[in-house]
Coordinates of C-alpha atoms in Angstrom, one line a residue:
X19 CA -26.0 103.1 -42.9
X20 CA -22.7 102.1 -41.2
X21 CA -22.7 98.7 -39.5
X22 CA -19.8 99.6 -37.2
X23 CA -20.0 98.7 -33.6
X24 CA -17.7 101.5 -32.3
X25 CA -16.0 100.5 -29.1
X26 CA -15.3 103.9 -27.6
X27 CA -18.6 105.7 -27.8
X28 CA -18.9 109.0 -25.9
X29 CA -21.4 107.4 -23.5
X30 CA -18.8 105.0 -22.0
X31 CA -17.9 105.5 -18.4
X32 CA -15.3 108.2 -18.2
X33 CA -15.8 109.1 -21.9
X34 CA -15.2 112.8 -21.3
X35 CA -11.9 112.1 -19.6
X36 CA -10.8 109.8 -22.4
X37 CA -11.6 112.5 -25.0
X38 CA -9.8 115.2 -22.9
X39 CA -6.7 113.0 -22.9
X40 CA -6.9 112.4 -26.6
X41 CA -7.2 116.1 -27.2
X42 CA -4.1 116.7 -25.0
X43 CA -2.2 114.2 -27.3
X44 CA -3.3 115.6 -30.6
X45 CA -4.4 119.3 -30.3
X46 CA -1.0 120.9 -30.6
X47 CA -0.2 119.2 -33.9
X48 CA -3.7 119.9 -35.2
X49 CA -3.4 123.6 -34.4
X50 CA 0.1 123.9 -36.0
X51 CA -1.4 122.5 -39.2
X52 CA -4.4 124.8 -39.1
X53 CA -1.7 127.6 -39.0
X54 CA 0.1 126.1 -42.0
X55 CA -3.1 125.8 -43.9
X56 CA -4.0 129.4 -43.1
X57 CA -7.5 128.9 -41.7
X58 CA -8.8 132.4 -41.4
X59 CA -11.8 134.7 -40.9
X60 CA -14.8 134.0 -43.1
X61 CA -14.0 130.4 -43.9
X62 CA -16.7 127.7 -43.9
X63 CA -15.4 124.5 -42.3
X64 CA -16.7 121.0 -41.8
X65 CA -15.6 118.8 -38.9
X66 CA -16.4 115.1 -39.3
X67 CA -16.4 113.2 -36.0
X68 CA -16.3 116.1 -33.7
X69 CA -15.7 114.1 -30.5
X70 CA -14.9 116.3 -27.6
X71 CA -15.0 119.5 -29.7
X72 CA -11.5 120.9 -29.3
X73 CA -10.9 121.1 -33.1
X74 CA -14.3 122.7 -33.5
X75 CA -13.3 125.3 -30.9
X76 CA -10.1 126.1 -32.7
X77 CA -11.9 126.5 -36.0
X78 CA -14.7 128.7 -34.6
X79 CA -12.1 131.0 -33.1
X80 CA -10.2 131.3 -36.3
X81 CA -13.1 131.8 -38.7
X82 CA -14.8 134.4 -36.6
X83 CA -18.3 135.8 -36.8
X84 CA -18.1 136.0 -40.6
X85 CA -17.2 132.3 -40.8
X86 CA -19.1 129.1 -40.1
X87 CA -18.2 125.7 -38.7
X88 CA -20.4 122.6 -39.2
X89 CA -19.7 119.7 -36.7
X90 CA -21.1 116.3 -37.5
X91 CA -21.0 113.3 -35.1
X92 CA -23.4 110.5 -34.1
X93 CA -23.0 111.7 -30.5
X94 CA -22.6 115.4 -30.0
X95 CA -23.1 115.6 -26.2
X96 CA -19.7 117.2 -25.6
X97 CA -19.7 119.5 -28.7
X98 CA -23.0 121.0 -27.7
X99 CA -21.3 122.7 -24.7
X100 CA -19.5 125.0 -27.3
X101 CA -22.7 126.7 -28.3
X102 CA -22.4 128.9 -25.2
X103 CA -19.2 130.4 -26.7
X104 CA -19.6 130.2 -30.5
X105 CA -22.6 131.4 -32.4
X106 CA -20.9 130.4 -35.7
X107 CA -21.1 126.7 -34.8
X108 CA -23.7 124.4 -36.4
X109 CA -24.0 121.0 -34.7
X110 CA -25.6 118.1 -36.6
X111 CA -26.1 114.8 -34.6
X112 CA -26.2 112.5 -37.6
X113 CA -24.5 109.6 -39.3
X114 CA -22.5 111.4 -42.0
X115 CA -22.9 108.4 -44.3
X116 CA -26.7 108.9 -44.3
X117 CA -26.9 112.6 -45.1
X118 CA -26.3 114.6 -48.2
X119 CA -23.4 117.1 -47.9
X120 CA -23.8 120.4 -49.7
X121 CA -21.7 120.7 -52.9
X122 CA -18.8 123.1 -53.1
X123 CA -19.7 124.6 -49.7
X124 CA -16.5 124.3 -47.5
X125 CA -13.1 125.9 -47.5
X126 CA -11.9 123.2 -45.2
X127 CA -13.0 119.6 -44.4
X128 CA -11.2 118.0 -41.4
X129 CA -11.3 114.6 -39.8
X130 CA -9.2 113.3 -36.9
X131 CA -9.1 109.7 -35.8
X132 CA -12.4 109.1 -37.4
X133 CA -12.2 107.4 -40.8
X134 CA -10.3 104.4 -39.6
X135 CA -13.3 103.5 -37.4
X136 CA -15.9 103.6 -40.2
X137 CA -16.2 100.5 -42.3
X138 CA -17.3 102.6 -45.3
X139 CA -14.3 104.8 -44.9
X140 CA -13.4 104.7 -48.6
X141 CA -16.9 105.8 -49.7
X142 CA -16.9 108.5 -47.0
X143 CA -13.5 109.8 -48.2
X144 CA -14.9 110.1 -51.7
X145 CA -18.0 111.8 -50.4
X146 CA -16.1 114.5 -48.7
X147 CA -14.3 115.8 -51.8
X148 CA -17.4 117.2 -53.7
X149 CA -18.3 119.2 -50.5
X150 CA -15.0 121.2 -50.9
X151 CA -15.1 124.5 -52.7
X152 CA -12.6 124.7 -55.7
X153 CA -9.3 125.4 -54.0
X154 CA -10.6 124.1 -50.7
X155 CA -8.5 122.0 -48.3
X156 CA -9.0 118.5 -47.2
X157 CA -7.1 117.9 -43.9
X158 CA -7.0 114.3 -42.6
X159 CA -5.4 113.0 -39.4
X160 CA -5.8 109.2 -39.0
X161 CA -3.9 106.7 -36.8
X162 CA -1.9 103.7 -37.9
X163 CA -0.5 100.9 -35.9
X164 CA 2.7 100.4 -37.9
X165 CA 4.8 102.2 -35.2
X166 CA 3.8 99.7 -32.4
X167 CA 4.0 96.7 -34.7
X168 CA 7.6 97.5 -35.7
X169 CA 9.1 99.5 -32.8
X170 CA 8.0 97.5 -29.7
X171 CA 8.7 94.0 -28.6
X172 CA 7.2 94.1 -25.2
X173 CA 3.8 93.0 -23.9
X174 CA 2.5 96.4 -25.1
X175 CA 3.0 95.1 -28.6
X176 CA 1.3 91.8 -28.0
X177 CA -1.7 93.5 -26.3
X178 CA -2.1 96.0 -29.0
X179 CA -1.9 93.5 -31.9
X180 CA -4.6 91.4 -30.2
X181 CA -6.8 94.5 -29.9
X182 CA -6.3 95.4 -33.6
X183 CA -7.7 92.0 -34.5
X184 CA -10.7 92.5 -32.3
X185 CA -11.6 96.0 -33.4
X186 CA -11.1 95.0 -37.0
X187 CA -14.0 92.6 -36.7
X188 CA -16.0 95.6 -35.3
X189 CA -15.3 97.8 -38.3
X190 CA -12.1 99.6 -37.4
X191 CA -8.9 99.3 -39.4
X192 CA -5.8 100.7 -37.7
X193 CA -3.6 99.6 -40.6
X194 CA -5.4 101.6 -43.2
X195 CA -4.0 105.1 -42.8
X196 CA -0.5 104.3 -44.1
X197 CA -2.0 104.3 -47.6
X198 CA -3.9 107.5 -47.2
X199 CA -1.5 109.9 -49.0
X200 CA -1.6 107.8 -52.2
X201 CA -5.3 107.3 -51.9
X202 CA -6.0 111.1 -51.7
X203 CA -3.7 111.7 -54.6
X204 CA -5.6 109.1 -56.7
X205 CA -8.8 111.0 -56.0
X206 CA -7.5 114.0 -58.0
X207 CA -6.4 116.3 -55.2
X208 CA -3.1 118.1 -55.0
X209 CA -1.0 117.0 -52.0
X210 CA 0.2 120.0 -50.1
X211 CA 1.8 118.0 -47.3
X212 CA 1.8 114.4 -46.1
X213 CA 3.7 113.3 -43.0
X214 CA 3.6 111.2 -39.9
X215 CA 3.8 112.1 -36.2
X216 CA 5.1 109.3 -34.0
X217 CA 4.8 109.9 -30.3
X218 CA 6.5 107.9 -27.5
X219 CA 4.9 108.1 -24.0
X220 CA 6.2 107.3 -20.6
X221 CA 4.5 104.8 -18.3
X222 CA 2.3 106.6 -15.7
X223 CA 1.8 109.6 -17.9
X224 CA -1.4 111.1 -19.2
X225 CA -0.8 109.4 -22.5
X226 CA -0.4 106.1 -20.7
X227 CA -3.7 106.8 -18.9
X228 CA -5.4 107.3 -22.3
X229 CA -4.1 104.1 -23.7
X230 CA -4.9 102.1 -20.5
X231 CA -8.5 103.5 -20.5
X232 CA -8.9 102.9 -24.2
X233 CA -7.6 99.3 -24.3
X234 CA -9.3 98.5 -21.0
X235 CA -12.6 99.1 -22.8
X236 CA -11.8 96.3 -25.2
X237 CA -10.6 94.1 -22.3
X238 CA -14.0 94.5 -20.8
X239 CA -15.8 93.3 -23.9
X240 CA -13.5 90.2 -23.9
X241 CA -14.2 89.6 -20.2
X242 CA -17.9 89.8 -20.9
X243 CA -17.6 86.7 -23.1
X244 CA -16.3 84.7 -20.1
X245 CA -12.6 84.6 -21.3
X246 CA -9.9 84.8 -18.6
X247 CA -8.4 88.3 -18.9
X248 CA -5.7 87.9 -16.3
X249 CA -3.0 88.4 -19.0
X250 CA -4.8 91.6 -20.2
X251 CA -4.7 92.9 -16.6
X252 CA -1.0 92.4 -16.3
X253 CA -0.3 94.0 -19.7
X254 CA -2.4 97.0 -18.8
X255 CA -0.8 97.4 -15.4
X256 CA 2.6 97.7 -17.1
X257 CA 1.4 101.1 -18.5
X258 CA 1.7 102.5 -14.9
X259 CA 5.5 101.7 -14.8
X260 CA 7.3 105.1 -15.0
X261 CA 10.5 103.3 -15.8
X262 CA 9.1 102.2 -19.2
X263 CA 8.6 104.1 -22.4
X264 CA 6.3 103.0 -25.2
X265 CA 5.6 104.0 -28.8
X266 CA 2.1 105.2 -29.5
X267 CA 0.1 105.0 -32.7
X268 CA 1.6 107.1 -35.5
X269 CA -0.7 109.9 -36.8
X270 CA -0.8 110.0 -40.6
X271 CA -1.5 113.5 -41.8
X272 CA -2.6 114.5 -45.3
X273 CA -3.3 118.1 -46.3
X274 CA -4.5 118.3 -49.9
X275 CA -6.2 120.9 -52.1
X276 CA -9.1 120.5 -54.5
X277 CA -8.3 121.9 -58.0

């Protein structure tokens, strides 16, 4: 079983709002890539780390009544709402590390901003491949902090680097995804496409709200230890400044086929 202490659980205050903002940031790129993959009616799809459910919703609409989508998450409170609209959705509230996935069962396996937060990410990545049908597609979208580390020299950089150190001790690794294309290739899959999205965001925007909410959660855990967080408050407040623009995490995307 994973020993991770995930910081941004769905039960956090304003958890639904945070997931909505993340979906706003990521959904358009995810849908473009579903288009490029050619997800279609009749496919069986597996979504690991279903979160707010927007990717599941896209997949359910694409695969139709003859297809099937399985969503796995340790907290499915938001995904369960989709059952009202999609009879082709199966929801499993489980730790994917603790269950046996069916062999050669899925045309598509997708993760988004999930593997980096699981300490056993390498083992899970290897576990996903046998679940693919021959010719099936593995589609991974995972964040990496290289963009902030190299492109920003403001307090946003300093704040984010401190947070990376903290969440690393809780099981996340935001410097892992940069090696994902080579890792997938080494596991015997054929790389169809590997690239990076690198968004900038303006202070006071919805993306700024997402990052302020996300990093504030870590700030709260630090404050709970009795450490003075006045510096954190100043750095977070800078995200409200509409005269500023900041780099976000880059999204490393790998689309690969099983022989």
